[in-house]
């Protein structure tokens, strides 16, 4: 494996998912990464991705460097061909070439700006990393995908040992506009496990057909929840009216009453979660979310291992 930015970078996704499951069942350490350095650049906030990826690298004997790129470095220019006589001091191309010269593998978090669908969906920032770094690149959530989260989610669902679980991706409310990345990515990975998927969201919140093609979609959340084994919850902003948050009539917050419609489903969410907005305290407190968060470490470890094998 050369990079890890989409499921399409992975030669054998089911095998990688199995490797994560093995680590979930029995964690291991190795010296595979001795003398190797992982660099992590976060242009957006993170708790889980930052810590789980650092921990995973340590489990493999790697050194990790994580500059505070937004607060203690130069202001980065992302536009090509700009006359840099304003507030930005260093071009992203130069940042990438310099940082990668100190590293063997480079991770980057760069969220969607939710202003221009074309720029976000052609992964304007991430593509610079693939072009200029010259070393393997890991997405720590890009404008449109979050593969470390999805790999974790697939392994967490497989580990439930349900033959063909009914997996529901449900939209839930949020006070601000969020990217589609977690949901797109979840759908991109789902065909690589045995699952019967259903998507439910209010009208106006259709995801890109690139990811939903062939999957049942309903605007009736109760109907979707009926008989579900997994309730995967996420807010996202509109794809069609890009980055907007059209008003929604009824409540889409996941409650105990709604969970009672399911087949005793596991409630999953990538976190961070707005309590009593996205889902109620009672739902979150009895959910799989902490297991999911812990499994991020194992997903990152399995990915780093694969990249180190080919260095
Ligand atoms: C981000 C998102 O929705 O993409 C990160 C999730 C892992 N969430 C927020 O910004 C709240
Ligand atoms: N789920 C996730 O990626 O969390 P962070 O944004 O805290 O890294």
PDB file of N, CA and C in Angstrom, residues 72-117:
ATOM      1  N   UNK A  72       1.540  27.873  15.807  1.00  0.00           N
ATOM      2  CA  UNK A  72       2.947  28.167  16.089  1.00  0.00           C
ATOM      3  C   UNK A  72       3.816  28.126  14.844  1.00  0.00           C
ATOM      4  N   UNK A  73       3.172  28.083  13.660  1.00  0.00           N
ATOM      5  CA  UNK A  73       3.960  28.057  12.436  1.00  0.00           C
ATOM      6  C   UNK A  73       3.568  29.260  11.576  1.00  0.00           C
ATOM      7  N   UNK A  74       4.048  29.306  10.337  1.00  0.00           N
ATOM      8  CA  UNK A  74       3.716  30.413   9.429  1.00  0.00           C
ATOM      9  C   UNK A  74       2.319  30.209   8.872  1.00  0.00           C
ATOM     10  N   UNK A  75       1.680  31.288   8.490  1.00  0.00           N
ATOM     11  CA  UNK A  75       0.344  31.191   7.876  1.00  0.00           C
ATOM     12  C   UNK A  75       0.487  30.596   6.481  1.00  0.00           C
ATOM     13  N   UNK A  76      -0.269  29.518   6.230  1.00  0.00           N
ATOM     14  CA  UNK A  76      -0.085  28.768   4.989  1.00  0.00           C
ATOM     15  C   UNK A  76      -1.024  29.277   3.889  1.00  0.00           C
ATOM     16  N   UNK A  77      -0.459  29.429   2.697  1.00  0.00           N
ATOM     17  CA  UNK A  77      -1.214  29.824   1.501  1.00  0.00           C
ATOM     18  C   UNK A  77      -1.603  28.558   0.739  1.00  0.00           C
ATOM     19  N   UNK A  78      -2.895  28.381   0.460  1.00  0.00           N
ATOM     20  CA  UNK A  78      -3.361  27.175  -0.231  1.00  0.00           C
ATOM     21  C   UNK A  78      -3.638  27.402  -1.719  1.00  0.00           C
ATOM     22  N   UNK A  79      -3.768  28.668  -2.141  1.00  0.00           N
ATOM     23  CA  UNK A  79      -4.085  28.950  -3.555  1.00  0.00           C
ATOM     24  C   UNK A  79      -2.807  28.907  -4.398  1.00  0.00           C
ATOM     25  N   UNK A  80      -2.939  28.374  -5.615  1.00  0.00           N
ATOM     26  CA  UNK A  80      -1.795  28.369  -6.536  1.00  0.00           C
ATOM     27  C   UNK A  80      -1.675  29.720  -7.241  1.00  0.00           C
ATOM     28  N   UNK A  81      -0.460  30.125  -7.517  1.00  0.00           N
ATOM     29  CA  UNK A  81      -0.228  31.313  -8.343  1.00  0.00           C
ATOM     30  C   UNK A  81      -0.561  32.635  -7.663  1.00  0.00           C
ATOM     31  N   UNK A  82      -0.759  32.605  -6.349  1.00  0.00           N
ATOM     32  CA  UNK A  82      -1.125  33.846  -5.649  1.00  0.00           C
ATOM     33  C   UNK A  82       0.092  34.768  -5.505  1.00  0.00           C
ATOM     34  N   UNK A  83      -0.130  36.053  -5.583  1.00  0.00           N
ATOM     35  CA  UNK A  83       0.901  37.019  -5.204  1.00  0.00           C
ATOM     36  C   UNK A  83       0.800  37.132  -3.677  1.00  0.00           C
ATOM     37  N   UNK A  84       1.786  36.576  -2.990  1.00  0.00           N
ATOM     38  CA  UNK A  84       1.648  36.433  -1.530  1.00  0.00           C
ATOM     39  C   UNK A  84       2.075  37.706  -0.804  1.00  0.00           C
ATOM     40  N   UNK A  85       1.327  38.767  -1.057  1.00  0.00           N
ATOM     41  CA  UNK A  85       1.653  40.030  -0.374  1.00  0.00           C
ATOM     42  C   UNK A  85       0.610  40.348   0.701  1.00  0.00           C
ATOM     43  N   UNK A  86      -0.145  39.303   1.107  1.00  0.00           N
ATOM     44  CA  UNK A  86      -1.161  39.504   2.145  1.00  0.00           C
ATOM     45  C   UNK A  86      -0.718  38.895   3.464  1.00  0.00           C
ATOM     46  N   UNK A  87      -1.611  38.109   4.076  1.00  0.00           N
ATOM     47  CA  UNK A  87      -1.339  37.613   5.437  1.00  0.00           C
ATOM     48  C   UNK A  87      -0.658  36.247   5.449  1.00  0.00           C
ATOM     49  N   UNK A  88      -0.658  35.531   4.289  1.00  0.00           N
ATOM     50  CA  UNK A  88      -0.013  34.210   4.290  1.00  0.00           C
ATOM     51  C   UNK A  88       1.480  34.350   4.009  1.00  0.00           C
ATOM     52  N   UNK A  89       2.274  33.488   4.680  1.00  0.00           N
ATOM     53  CA  UNK A  89       3.727  33.645   4.619  1.00  0.00           C
ATOM     54  C   UNK A  89       4.457  32.497   3.926  1.00  0.00           C
ATOM     55  N   UNK A  90       3.797  31.323   3.838  1.00  0.00           N
ATOM     56  CA  UNK A  90       4.476  30.156   3.258  1.00  0.00           C
ATOM     57  C   UNK A  90       3.468  29.378   2.436  1.00  0.00           C
ATOM     58  N   UNK A  91       3.873  28.966   1.226  1.00  0.00           N
ATOM     59  CA  UNK A  91       2.942  28.219   0.372  1.00  0.00           C
ATOM     60  C   UNK A  91       2.885  26.751   0.788  1.00  0.00           C
ATOM     61  N   UNK A  92       1.700  26.146   0.663  1.00  0.00           N
ATOM     62  CA  UNK A  92       1.508  24.745   1.063  1.00  0.00           C
ATOM     63  C   UNK A  92       2.514  23.814   0.374  1.00  0.00           C
ATOM     64  N   UNK A  93       2.874  24.103  -0.878  1.00  0.00           N
ATOM     65  CA  UNK A  93       3.850  23.272  -1.592  1.00  0.00           C
ATOM     66  C   UNK A  93       5.180  23.235  -0.834  1.00  0.00           C
ATOM     67  N   UNK A  94       5.603  24.418  -0.358  1.00  0.00           N
ATOM     68  CA  UNK A  94       6.886  24.517   0.349  1.00  0.00           C
ATOM     69  C   UNK A  94       6.799  23.835   1.713  1.00  0.00           C
ATOM     70  N   UNK A  95       5.664  24.032   2.394  1.00  0.00           N
ATOM     71  CA  UNK A  95       5.454  23.362   3.689  1.00  0.00           C
ATOM     72  C   UNK A  95       5.585  21.853   3.509  1.00  0.00           C
ATOM     73  N   UNK A  96       4.899  21.316   2.508  1.00  0.00           N
ATOM     74  CA  UNK A  96       4.875  19.862   2.306  1.00  0.00           C
ATOM     75  C   UNK A  96       6.277  19.335   1.983  1.00  0.00           C
ATOM     76  N   UNK A  97       6.984  20.024   1.079  1.00  0.00           N
ATOM     77  CA  UNK A  97       8.318  19.534   0.680  1.00  0.00           C
ATOM     78  C   UNK A  97       9.265  19.535   1.866  1.00  0.00           C
ATOM     79  N   UNK A  98       9.177  20.549   2.708  1.00  0.00           N
ATOM     80  CA  UNK A  98      10.086  20.648   3.853  1.00  0.00           C
ATOM     81  C   UNK A  98       9.732  19.613   4.925  1.00  0.00           C
ATOM     82  N   UNK A  99       8.447  19.575   5.312  1.00  0.00           N
ATOM     83  CA  UNK A  99       8.051  18.647   6.387  1.00  0.00           C
ATOM     84  C   UNK A  99       8.340  17.210   5.958  1.00  0.00           C
ATOM     85  N   UNK A 100       8.047  16.854   4.711  1.00  0.00           N
ATOM     86  CA  UNK A 100       8.242  15.455   4.308  1.00  0.00           C
ATOM     87  C   UNK A 100       9.720  15.083   4.269  1.00  0.00           C
ATOM     88  N   UNK A 101      10.615  16.073   4.166  1.00  0.00           N
ATOM     89  CA  UNK A 101      12.048  15.745   4.171  1.00  0.00           C
ATOM     90  C   UNK A 101      12.511  15.266   5.554  1.00  0.00           C
ATOM     91  N   UNK A 102      11.714  15.537   6.585  1.00  0.00           N
ATOM     92  CA  UNK A 102      12.058  15.054   7.941  1.00  0.00           C
ATOM     93  C   UNK A 102      11.352  13.750   8.288  1.00  0.00           C
ATOM     94  N   UNK A 103      10.455  13.289   7.404  1.00  0.00           N
ATOM     95  CA  UNK A 103       9.545  12.182   7.766  1.00  0.00           C
ATOM     96  C   UNK A 103       9.643  11.024   6.776  1.00  0.00           C
ATOM     97  N   UNK A 104       9.127   9.857   7.211  1.00  0.00           N
ATOM     98  CA  UNK A 104       9.003   8.692   6.336  1.00  0.00           C
ATOM     99  C   UNK A 104       7.564   8.488   5.883  1.00  0.00           C
ATOM    100  N   UNK A 105       6.615   8.923   6.722  1.00  0.00           N
ATOM    101  CA  UNK A 105       5.180   8.867   6.397  1.00  0.00           C
ATOM    102  C   UNK A 105       4.584  10.183   6.903  1.00  0.00           C
ATOM    103  N   UNK A 106       3.616  10.709   6.141  1.00  0.00           N
ATOM    104  CA  UNK A 106       3.038  12.005   6.508  1.00  0.00           C
ATOM    105  C   UNK A 106       1.515  11.902   6.558  1.00  0.00           C
ATOM    106  N   UNK A 107       0.926  12.339   7.673  1.00  0.00           N
ATOM    107  CA  UNK A 107      -0.534  12.382   7.798  1.00  0.00           C
ATOM    108  C   UNK A 107      -1.010  13.815   7.726  1.00  0.00           C
ATOM    109  N   UNK A 108      -2.200  14.020   7.157  1.00  0.00           N
ATOM    110  CA  UNK A 108      -2.735  15.386   7.069  1.00  0.00           C
ATOM    111  C   UNK A 108      -4.243  15.393   7.305  1.00  0.00           C
ATOM    112  N   UNK A 109      -4.681  16.365   8.101  1.00  0.00           N
ATOM    113  CA  UNK A 109      -6.117  16.636   8.274  1.00  0.00           C
ATOM    114  C   UNK A 109      -6.435  17.959   7.617  1.00  0.00           C
ATOM    115  N   UNK A 110      -7.347  17.930   6.667  1.00  0.00           N
ATOM    116  CA  UNK A 110      -7.739  19.147   5.964  1.00  0.00           C
ATOM    117  C   UNK A 110      -9.218  19.062   5.613  1.00  0.00           C
ATOM    118  N   UNK A 111     -10.066  19.696   6.418  1.00  0.00           N
ATOM    119  CA  UNK A 111     -11.517  19.621   6.261  1.00  0.00           C
ATOM    120  C   UNK A 111     -11.984  20.358   5.005  1.00  0.00           C
ATOM    121  N   UNK A 112     -13.199  20.021   4.611  1.00  0.00           N
ATOM    122  CA  UNK A 112     -13.894  20.767   3.556  1.00  0.00           C
ATOM    123  C   UNK A 112     -14.090  22.211   4.004  1.00  0.00           C
ATOM    124  N   UNK A 113     -14.032  23.146   3.028  1.00  0.00           N
ATOM    125  CA  UNK A 113     -14.377  24.519   3.428  1.00  0.00           C
ATOM    126  C   UNK A 113     -15.886  24.761   3.291  1.00  0.00           C
ATOM    127  N   UNK A 114     -16.588  23.825   2.633  1.00  0.00           N
ATOM    128  CA  UNK A 114     -18.058  23.863   2.467  1.00  0.00           C
ATOM    129  C   UNK A 114     -18.537  25.095   1.711  1.00  0.00           C
ATOM    130  N   UNK A 115     -17.615  25.724   0.965  1.00  0.00           N
ATOM    131  CA  UNK A 115     -18.010  26.893   0.172  1.00  0.00           C
ATOM    132  C   UNK A 115     -18.077  26.550  -1.304  1.00  0.00           C
ATOM    133  N   UNK A 116     -17.165  25.699  -1.730  1.00  0.00           N
ATOM    134  CA  UNK A 116     -17.038  25.409  -3.153  1.00  0.00           C
ATOM    135  C   UNK A 116     -16.930  23.896  -3.319  1.00  0.00           C
ATOM    136  N   UNK A 117     -18.045  23.285  -3.787  1.00  0.00           N
ATOM    137  CA  UNK A 117     -18.098  21.820  -3.903  1.00  0.00           C
ATOM    138  C   UNK A 117     -17.001  21.297  -4.826  1.00  0.00           C
TER     139      UNK A 117
END
